[in-house]
Amino acid sequence: MSAFEQSGNGDKPAFKRPRRPRYSGTHPKSYRQKYKEHNISAYPRMKEHLLAKGKTPAGSHIPVLTEMVIACLRPKPGETIVDCTVGYGGHASEFIRHIGPTGKLIALDVDSAELERTRLRLSYENVPVSFHRSNFAGIAKVLKKENLAGCDVIFADLGVSSMQIDNPDRGISYKYEGPLDMRMDDRLKQTAADLLNTLCEEKLSKAFSELADEPDHQKIARLLVARRADKPVTRTSQLVDVIFDAKGIIKKTWHKLRRTSKSPSLHPAARTFQALRILVNDELGCLKELLRIAPYCLRPAGRIGIISFHSGEDRIVKKAFRDGLRNGIYQSAAVDPIVPHLKEIISNPRSSSAKFRWATLK
Ligand SMILES: C[S@@+](CC[C@H](N)C(=O)[O-])C[C@H]1O[C@@H](n2cnc3c(N)ncnc32)[C@H](O)[C@@H]1O
C-alpha cells in the first residue's frame, strides 16, 4: 500500500505517515531503527547529546578539519569549487558560505543514494550547486560538461562517510553483520565477496599487506582460501571469524581484554576490512588519477586540498605535491600534514587518523 491513500470522504488524497521500524525495549539499537537520528535536524537535543558523547548520529557525517580546510584553501566570493567527495555536504556547506551567490559549487560523489539526499539537503542554499554522480578520477569530464576550462579549488575528503560505515547493508564495517559488498559505487561489477571468493591466495595476501599493513596477511589469506572451498565467504561475520581463527584469537577473550584495557587496541579485523574496501573501490588508483589530472583542471593560483585517512593514501598525496613543487607545477605546498587537535578527536573519534595536505598552483 502506498503512503498516499484515498481518504474516506471524497477524492482528496490523504498522506498516511509510514510506520517507523519497530524495536523491542526502550531504545532503538540497529541502524535502521534509529529513525530519530536519521532525521536529526528535527531532534536538536538528541543531536547535542550524541555529539557530546563523541558519537555520530546515524545517517549523518561530521566533517573533519573544516576550519583548517577553509584556512588553507581560502575559498573567496565568486569562486568555483569542486568538492570531489561531497558525502553529507559538511565541507560543501562551508565552501558555499564563503563563495556566496556569485560563486559555484560542483559536487561529485559516486554514491547515488547519498548524493540525492545531500542534493535535497543543500537545495535551500542560495548558491548555484551542481551535482554529478561521478568518480573524481573523471573530474576533467565533469568540468567539460559544465563548460568550464578550470576551477579555483579542488577538494577531496577521501574514503567512506559515516553513513556508509554504519549502514550494515554496505558491509563496510566488521562491527555489523551484513553482506560483504563494500562498493561505494553500485555500478562497480565486483563486490568484496566476489573478490574474496575468486582471487588467489597470493593476491589476497598481497592486498592485505600492501593496502593495510596487516601483519598476518599470509595466515588470513591461507585460511580464507581453505574456508571458501567448503562454503563461499559472503557475510561480514564469516570474514571476522576467519580473521580471529587465522590469528589464533578467541573472540570472547579479546572482547574481555578490550573492556578492561586502558588503551583500546585496533580490532583484529580492522586492517583486512580496510584493505578489501580499498581494493573493491580501487581507491588508490582513483586518487593517483585525480592528483595527475588536477593541475590541468585548476586555474592559475588555484588550490587543491586532500584529506586522507591512512598512510598509503597520505604517501601518494605527499609525493604528488612534493614532485609538483619540484617540477614547478605548484608554487607552494604543505610541508607537514595538518592533523586534528585533541579536542576534535575527542568530539569526533573518527577524525583521529585524518591528515590534510594542500598545494597551490603557479
Ligand atoms: C569521507 S566522505 C566525505 C564527507 C564530506 N566531506 C562531508 O563533509 O560530508 C567520502 C565520500 O566520498 C565518496 N567517494 C569516495 N571515493 C570517491 C571517488 N573516487 N569519486 C567520487 N566520490 C568518492 C564516498 O562515496 C563518500 O560519500
Short mmCIF file of C-alpha atoms and ligand atoms in Angstrom, two decimals:
data_model
loop_
_atom_site.label_atom_id
_atom_site.label_comp_id
_atom_site.label_asym_id
_atom_site.label_seq_id
_atom_site.Cartn_x
_atom_site.Cartn_y
_atom_site.Cartn_z
CA MET A 1 0.00 0.00 0.00
CA SER A 2 1.43 3.40 -0.89
CA ALA A 3 1.99 6.22 1.61
CA PHE A 4 -0.63 8.27 -0.31
CA GLU A 5 -4.08 6.76 0.07
CA GLN A 6 -7.60 7.81 -0.82
CA SER A 7 -9.29 9.37 2.18
CA GLY A 8 -12.70 8.03 3.10
CA ASN A 9 -14.50 11.37 2.49
CA GLY A 10 -14.10 12.09 -1.20
CA ASP A 11 -11.31 12.12 -3.78
CA LYS A 12 -8.75 14.10 -1.76
CA PRO A 13 -5.58 12.07 -1.31
CA ALA A 14 -4.61 11.90 2.37
CA PHE A 15 -0.98 11.48 3.36
CA LYS A 16 -0.51 8.48 5.57
CA ARG A 17 2.67 8.61 7.58
CA PRO A 18 4.75 5.44 7.03
CA ARG A 19 5.18 3.38 10.22
CA ARG A 20 8.58 3.63 11.84
CA PRO A 21 10.50 0.36 12.22
CA ARG A 22 9.54 -1.35 15.48
CA TYR A 23 12.11 -2.28 18.08
CA SER A 24 11.95 -4.14 21.33
CA GLY A 25 12.96 -2.41 24.57
CA THR A 26 13.13 1.32 25.14
CA HIS A 27 15.92 2.37 22.74
CA PRO A 28 16.46 1.52 19.08
CA LYS A 29 19.75 -0.31 18.64
CA SER A 30 20.15 -1.15 14.99
CA TYR A 31 20.99 1.41 12.30
CA ARG A 32 17.62 1.15 10.55
CA GLN A 33 15.60 1.55 13.75
CA LYS A 34 17.24 4.86 14.71
CA TYR A 35 14.54 6.87 12.95
CA LYS A 36 15.13 10.00 15.06
CA GLU A 37 18.85 10.05 14.29
CA HIS A 38 18.10 9.66 10.58
CA ASN A 39 16.09 12.88 10.83
CA ILE A 40 18.47 14.55 13.28
CA SER A 41 17.71 18.18 12.36
CA ALA A 42 14.20 17.62 13.81
CA TYR A 43 15.71 16.43 17.13
CA PRO A 44 18.35 19.04 18.09
CA ARG A 45 18.60 17.87 21.72
CA MET A 46 19.34 14.32 20.63
CA LYS A 47 21.99 15.68 18.24
CA GLU A 48 23.67 17.62 21.07
CA HIS A 49 23.54 14.59 23.35
CA LEU A 50 25.12 12.25 20.79
CA LEU A 51 27.81 14.73 19.77
CA ALA A 52 28.73 15.34 23.44
CA LYS A 53 29.27 11.59 23.76
CA GLY A 54 31.61 11.60 20.73
CA LYS A 55 29.03 9.76 18.59
CA THR A 56 27.91 10.44 15.03
CA PRO A 57 24.09 10.39 14.64
CA ALA A 58 23.05 7.51 12.35
CA GLY A 59 22.63 8.62 8.75
CA SER A 60 24.86 11.68 9.11
CA HIS A 61 28.54 12.59 8.93
CA ILE A 62 30.66 15.07 10.89
CA PRO A 63 33.14 16.89 8.63
CA VAL A 64 36.76 16.81 9.80
CA LEU A 65 39.39 19.58 9.93
CA THR A 66 36.87 22.05 8.48
CA GLU A 67 38.50 25.21 9.86
CA MET A 68 41.92 24.22 8.53
CA VAL A 69 40.48 23.26 5.14
CA ILE A 70 38.93 26.72 4.80
CA ALA A 71 42.04 28.49 6.15
CA CYS A 72 44.36 26.71 3.69
CA LEU A 73 42.14 26.63 0.59
CA ARG A 74 40.87 30.22 1.08
CA PRO A 75 37.57 30.00 -0.91
CA LYS A 76 36.52 33.53 -1.95
CA PRO A 77 33.25 35.12 -3.14
CA GLY A 78 32.60 34.30 -6.79
CA GLU A 79 34.98 31.33 -6.98
CA THR A 80 34.28 27.91 -8.45
CA ILE A 81 34.94 24.97 -6.13
CA VAL A 82 34.89 21.26 -6.97
CA ASP A 83 34.10 19.16 -3.91
CA CYS A 84 35.16 15.75 -5.23
CA THR A 85 33.62 13.82 -2.33
CA VAL A 86 30.54 15.77 -1.25
CA GLY A 87 29.21 12.98 1.04
CA TYR A 88 26.87 14.53 3.65
CA GLY A 89 27.83 18.01 2.45
CA GLY A 90 29.58 19.22 5.62
CA HIS A 91 32.61 20.73 3.88
CA ALA A 92 30.42 21.76 0.94
CA SER A 93 28.20 23.87 3.24
CA GLU A 94 31.27 25.74 4.45
CA PHE A 95 32.51 26.32 0.90
CA ILE A 96 29.07 27.66 -0.04
CA ARG A 97 29.17 30.14 2.85
CA HIS A 98 32.48 31.52 1.57
CA ILE A 99 31.83 31.69 -2.18
CA GLY A 100 28.39 33.27 -1.82
CA PRO A 101 25.69 33.63 -4.50
CA THR A 102 28.19 34.68 -7.19
CA GLY A 103 30.24 31.51 -6.73
CA LYS A 104 29.60 27.96 -7.93
CA LEU A 105 29.97 24.62 -6.20
CA ILE A 106 30.37 21.46 -8.24
CA ALA A 107 29.64 18.45 -6.07
CA LEU A 108 30.81 14.95 -7.01
CA ASP A 109 30.18 11.60 -5.39
CA VAL A 110 29.93 8.03 -6.62
CA ASP A 111 27.23 7.10 -4.11
CA SER A 112 23.95 7.92 -5.84
CA ALA A 113 21.70 7.45 -2.77
CA GLU A 114 23.75 9.76 -0.53
CA LEU A 115 24.27 12.25 -3.38
CA GLU A 116 20.48 12.56 -3.79
CA ARG A 117 19.94 13.08 -0.04
CA THR A 118 22.66 15.76 0.03
CA ARG A 119 21.21 17.44 -3.06
CA LEU A 120 17.91 17.83 -1.19
CA ARG A 121 19.66 19.00 1.99
CA LEU A 122 21.69 21.67 0.14
CA SER A 123 18.88 22.77 -2.15
CA TYR A 124 17.89 25.62 0.18
CA GLU A 125 21.31 27.27 -0.25
CA ASN A 126 21.39 30.48 -2.26
CA VAL A 127 24.38 29.38 -4.36
CA PRO A 128 24.47 27.52 -7.66
CA VAL A 129 25.38 23.93 -6.84
CA SER A 130 25.53 21.23 -9.48
CA PHE A 131 25.67 17.57 -8.55
CA HIS A 132 27.38 14.88 -10.57
CA ARG A 133 27.38 11.19 -9.87
CA SER A 134 30.96 10.80 -10.92
CA ASN A 135 34.23 9.32 -9.76
CA PHE A 136 36.68 12.14 -9.05
CA ALA A 137 39.12 10.44 -11.43
CA GLY A 138 36.75 11.82 -14.11
CA ILE A 139 36.90 15.45 -12.87
CA ALA A 140 38.08 16.70 -16.28
CA LYS A 141 34.92 15.32 -17.96
CA VAL A 142 32.72 16.97 -15.31
CA LEU A 143 34.35 20.37 -15.91
CA LYS A 144 33.83 19.89 -19.64
CA LYS A 145 30.12 19.16 -19.06
CA GLU A 146 29.95 22.37 -17.03
CA ASN A 147 31.62 24.27 -19.90
CA LEU A 148 34.47 25.26 -17.64
CA ALA A 149 38.17 25.33 -18.54
CA GLY A 150 39.15 25.21 -14.88
CA CYS A 151 38.17 25.83 -11.26
CA ASP A 152 39.66 27.69 -8.29
CA VAL A 153 39.64 24.93 -5.70
CA ILE A 154 39.68 21.13 -5.84
CA PHE A 155 38.93 19.38 -2.57
CA ALA A 156 38.67 15.68 -1.67
CA ASP A 157 37.91 14.10 1.69
CA LEU A 158 38.87 10.51 0.94
CA GLY A 159 37.41 7.18 1.96
CA VAL A 160 33.95 6.42 3.27
CA SER A 161 31.35 8.52 5.07
CA SER A 162 29.85 7.65 8.46
CA MET A 163 26.56 6.88 6.68
CA GLN A 164 28.34 4.26 4.58
CA ILE A 165 30.32 2.78 7.50
CA ASP A 166 27.30 2.50 9.79
CA ASN A 167 24.88 1.04 7.25
CA PRO A 168 25.05 -2.76 7.74
CA ASP A 169 23.78 -3.33 4.18
CA ARG A 170 27.03 -1.88 2.80
CA GLY A 171 29.16 -4.49 4.59
CA ILE A 172 31.97 -1.99 5.15
CA SER A 173 32.39 -2.41 8.89
CA TYR A 174 33.45 -5.51 10.81
CA LYS A 175 31.16 -4.25 13.59
CA TYR A 176 27.89 -5.03 11.85
CA GLU A 177 26.51 -8.24 10.39
CA GLY A 178 25.81 -7.78 6.68
CA PRO A 179 26.65 -8.80 3.11
CA LEU A 180 30.28 -8.32 2.06
CA ASP A 181 29.53 -5.66 -0.56
CA MET A 182 31.76 -2.63 0.26
CA ARG A 183 31.11 -0.82 -3.05
CA MET A 184 30.67 2.94 -2.71
CA ASP A 185 29.53 2.97 -6.34
CA ASP A 186 26.95 0.26 -7.01
CA ARG A 187 27.76 0.36 -10.72
CA LEU A 188 31.04 -1.44 -9.94
CA LYS A 189 30.87 -5.05 -11.06
CA GLN A 190 32.72 -6.77 -8.22
CA THR A 191 31.74 -6.76 -4.56
CA ALA A 192 34.09 -7.65 -1.72
CA ALA A 193 32.53 -11.15 -1.63
CA ASP A 194 33.26 -11.60 -5.36
CA LEU A 195 36.93 -10.74 -4.83
CA LEU A 196 37.27 -12.81 -1.65
CA ASN A 197 35.88 -15.87 -3.37
CA THR A 198 37.81 -15.62 -6.64
CA LEU A 199 41.24 -14.05 -6.06
CA CYS A 200 44.11 -16.47 -5.44
CA GLU A 201 45.78 -16.75 -2.02
CA GLU A 202 48.82 -14.79 -3.17
CA LYS A 203 46.80 -11.82 -4.43
CA LEU A 204 44.68 -11.68 -1.28
CA SER A 205 47.74 -11.85 0.93
CA LYS A 206 49.46 -9.08 -1.07
CA ALA A 207 46.36 -6.84 -0.83
CA PHE A 208 46.01 -7.30 2.96
CA SER A 209 49.68 -6.47 3.39
CA GLU A 210 50.10 -3.61 0.92
CA LEU A 211 46.77 -1.84 1.43
CA ALA A 212 46.55 -2.05 5.22
CA ASP A 213 49.90 -3.35 6.60
CA GLU A 214 48.14 -6.43 8.03
CA PRO A 215 50.96 -8.39 9.72
CA ASP A 216 49.09 -11.75 9.49
CA HIS A 217 48.25 -11.32 5.79
CA GLN A 218 49.54 -14.76 4.77
CA LYS A 219 47.73 -16.66 7.52
CA ILE A 220 44.44 -14.86 6.81
CA ALA A 221 44.64 -15.43 3.04
CA ARG A 222 45.52 -19.12 3.52
CA LEU A 223 42.61 -19.80 5.89
CA LEU A 224 40.22 -17.82 3.73
CA VAL A 225 41.03 -19.91 0.67
CA ALA A 226 40.58 -23.12 2.72
CA ARG A 227 37.23 -21.98 4.18
CA ARG A 228 35.79 -20.77 0.89
CA ALA A 229 36.41 -24.23 -0.62
CA ASP A 230 33.71 -25.51 1.81
CA LYS A 231 31.36 -22.53 1.63
CA PRO A 232 31.68 -19.09 -0.05
CA VAL A 233 32.52 -16.26 2.36
CA THR A 234 29.74 -13.75 1.76
CA ARG A 235 28.94 -12.19 5.18
CA THR A 236 30.95 -9.80 7.37
CA SER A 237 30.65 -12.20 10.34
CA GLN A 238 32.19 -15.06 8.31
CA LEU A 239 35.19 -12.92 7.43
CA VAL A 240 35.60 -11.76 11.04
CA ASP A 241 35.58 -15.43 12.15
CA VAL A 242 38.26 -16.33 9.60
CA ILE A 243 40.46 -13.46 10.80
CA PHE A 244 40.14 -14.35 14.50
CA ASP A 245 40.85 -18.03 13.73
CA ALA A 246 43.83 -17.19 11.49
CA LYS A 247 45.31 -15.01 14.23
CA GLY A 248 44.56 -17.65 16.89
CA ILE A 249 42.48 -15.20 18.95
CA ILE A 250 39.37 -16.29 20.82
CA LYS A 251 36.61 -13.70 20.38
CA LYS A 252 35.35 -13.77 23.97
CA THR A 253 38.88 -13.33 25.34
CA TRP A 254 39.57 -10.42 23.01
CA HIS A 255 36.35 -8.60 23.93
CA LYS A 256 37.06 -9.12 27.65
CA LEU A 257 40.61 -7.79 27.27
CA ARG A 258 39.32 -4.82 25.30
CA ARG A 259 36.83 -3.90 28.01
CA THR A 260 39.46 -3.99 30.74
CA SER A 261 42.36 -2.44 28.80
CA LYS A 262 43.09 1.28 29.29
CA SER A 263 44.43 1.87 25.76
CA PRO A 264 41.97 0.49 23.20
CA SER A 265 43.70 -1.74 20.66
CA LEU A 266 42.83 -2.00 16.97
CA HIS A 267 40.16 -4.59 16.20
CA PRO A 268 41.84 -7.71 14.70
CA ALA A 269 39.64 -7.41 11.58
CA ALA A 270 40.13 -3.65 11.03
CA ARG A 271 43.09 -3.88 8.66
CA THR A 272 41.71 -6.68 6.49
CA PHE A 273 38.37 -4.87 6.10
CA GLN A 274 40.18 -1.65 5.18
CA ALA A 275 42.34 -3.43 2.58
CA LEU A 276 39.32 -5.09 0.99
CA ARG A 277 37.37 -1.83 0.76
CA ILE A 278 40.33 -0.07 -0.88
CA LEU A 279 40.67 -2.96 -3.33
CA VAL A 280 36.95 -3.13 -4.22
CA ASN A 281 36.79 0.62 -4.95
CA ASP A 282 40.30 0.94 -6.46
CA GLU A 283 40.75 3.85 -4.08
CA LEU A 284 44.49 4.33 -4.63
CA GLY A 285 44.18 4.17 -8.44
CA CYS A 286 41.45 6.85 -8.42
CA LEU A 287 43.46 9.07 -6.08
CA LYS A 288 46.56 8.84 -8.32
CA GLU A 289 44.48 9.79 -11.36
CA LEU A 290 42.93 12.78 -9.54
CA LEU A 291 46.37 14.03 -8.50
CA ARG A 292 47.72 13.57 -12.03
CA ILE A 293 44.90 15.49 -13.70
CA ALA A 294 44.31 18.16 -11.01
CA PRO A 295 46.93 20.71 -12.22
CA TYR A 296 45.23 20.74 -15.64
CA CYS A 297 41.83 21.38 -14.00
CA LEU A 298 42.91 24.32 -11.81
CA ARG A 299 43.00 27.98 -12.83
CA PRO A 300 46.28 29.86 -12.19
CA ALA A 301 46.85 30.18 -8.41
CA GLY A 302 44.15 27.53 -7.86
CA ARG A 303 44.32 25.43 -4.68
CA ILE A 304 43.99 21.72 -4.07
CA GLY A 305 43.41 20.07 -0.68
CA ILE A 306 43.15 16.38 0.20
CA ILE A 307 42.19 14.74 3.50
CA SER A 308 43.45 11.17 3.77
CA PHE A 309 42.86 8.55 6.44
CA HIS A 310 45.69 6.06 6.12
CA SER A 311 49.39 6.06 5.39
CA GLY A 312 49.07 4.57 1.87
CA GLU A 313 46.89 7.49 0.75
CA ASP A 314 48.95 10.13 2.54
CA ARG A 315 52.18 8.88 0.94
CA ILE A 316 50.63 9.27 -2.53
CA VAL A 317 49.38 12.82 -1.81
CA LYS A 318 52.68 13.87 -0.24
CA LYS A 319 54.68 12.58 -3.22
CA ALA A 320 52.39 14.22 -5.81
CA PHE A 321 52.60 17.65 -4.12
CA ARG A 322 56.36 17.36 -3.49
CA ASP A 323 57.03 16.35 -7.13
CA GLY A 324 54.70 19.14 -8.35
CA LEU A 325 56.62 21.67 -6.28
CA ARG A 326 59.99 20.42 -7.62
CA ASN A 327 58.75 20.46 -11.22
CA GLY A 328 57.43 24.00 -10.91
CA ILE A 329 53.75 23.00 -11.27
CA TYR A 330 52.88 24.13 -7.75
CA GLN A 331 54.15 27.38 -6.24
CA SER A 332 53.68 26.17 -2.63
CA ALA A 333 52.57 23.08 -0.72
CA ALA A 334 52.07 21.95 2.86
CA VAL A 335 55.40 20.88 4.36
CA ASP A 336 53.78 18.69 7.02
CA PRO A 337 50.32 17.18 7.13
CA ILE A 338 47.73 19.05 9.19
CA VAL A 339 46.11 16.80 11.80
CA PRO A 340 43.13 17.35 14.14
CA HIS A 341 43.60 18.79 17.62
CA LEU A 342 42.82 16.57 20.60
CA LYS A 343 39.54 18.48 21.11
CA GLU A 344 38.31 17.48 17.64
CA ILE A 345 39.42 13.86 18.15
CA ILE A 346 37.51 13.67 21.46
CA SER A 347 34.35 15.13 19.96
CA ASN A 348 34.66 13.07 16.76
CA PRO A 349 36.89 9.99 17.24
CA ARG A 350 36.55 9.19 13.54
CA SER A 351 38.76 12.20 12.80
CA SER A 352 41.72 10.69 14.67
CA SER A 353 43.57 9.35 11.61
CA ALA A 354 42.83 12.34 9.32
CA LYS A 355 45.73 14.10 7.56
CA PHE A 356 45.22 17.17 5.42
CA ARG A 357 47.65 18.39 2.73
CA TRP A 358 47.26 21.26 0.30
CA ALA A 359 49.13 22.80 -2.66
CA THR A 360 48.77 25.99 -4.73
CA LEU A 361 49.21 26.02 -8.50
CA LYS A 362 51.61 28.54 -10.11
C1 LIG B 1 34.59 11.00 3.92
S1 LIG B 1 33.19 11.11 2.91
C2 LIG B 1 33.08 12.82 2.55
C3 LIG B 1 32.35 13.59 3.57
C4 LIG B 1 32.12 15.04 3.23
N1 LIG B 1 33.34 15.78 3.11
C5 LIG B 1 31.20 15.71 4.24
O1 LIG B 1 31.60 16.72 4.84
O2 LIG B 1 30.09 15.24 4.44
C6 LIG B 1 33.77 10.47 1.41
C7 LIG B 1 32.75 10.46 0.28
O3 LIG B 1 33.48 10.32 -0.94
C8 LIG B 1 32.83 9.45 -1.80
N2 LIG B 1 33.89 8.89 -2.67
C9 LIG B 1 34.87 8.03 -2.32
N3 LIG B 1 35.67 7.80 -3.36
C10 LIG B 1 35.20 8.54 -4.39
C11 LIG B 1 35.63 8.74 -5.74
N4 LIG B 1 36.70 8.11 -6.25
N5 LIG B 1 34.93 9.61 -6.50
C12 LIG B 1 33.84 10.27 -6.01
N6 LIG B 1 33.38 10.10 -4.74
C13 LIG B 1 34.06 9.26 -3.94
C14 LIG B 1 32.15 8.45 -0.90
O4 LIG B 1 31.04 7.87 -1.54
C15 LIG B 1 31.76 9.33 0.30
O5 LIG B 1 30.47 9.82 0.16
#
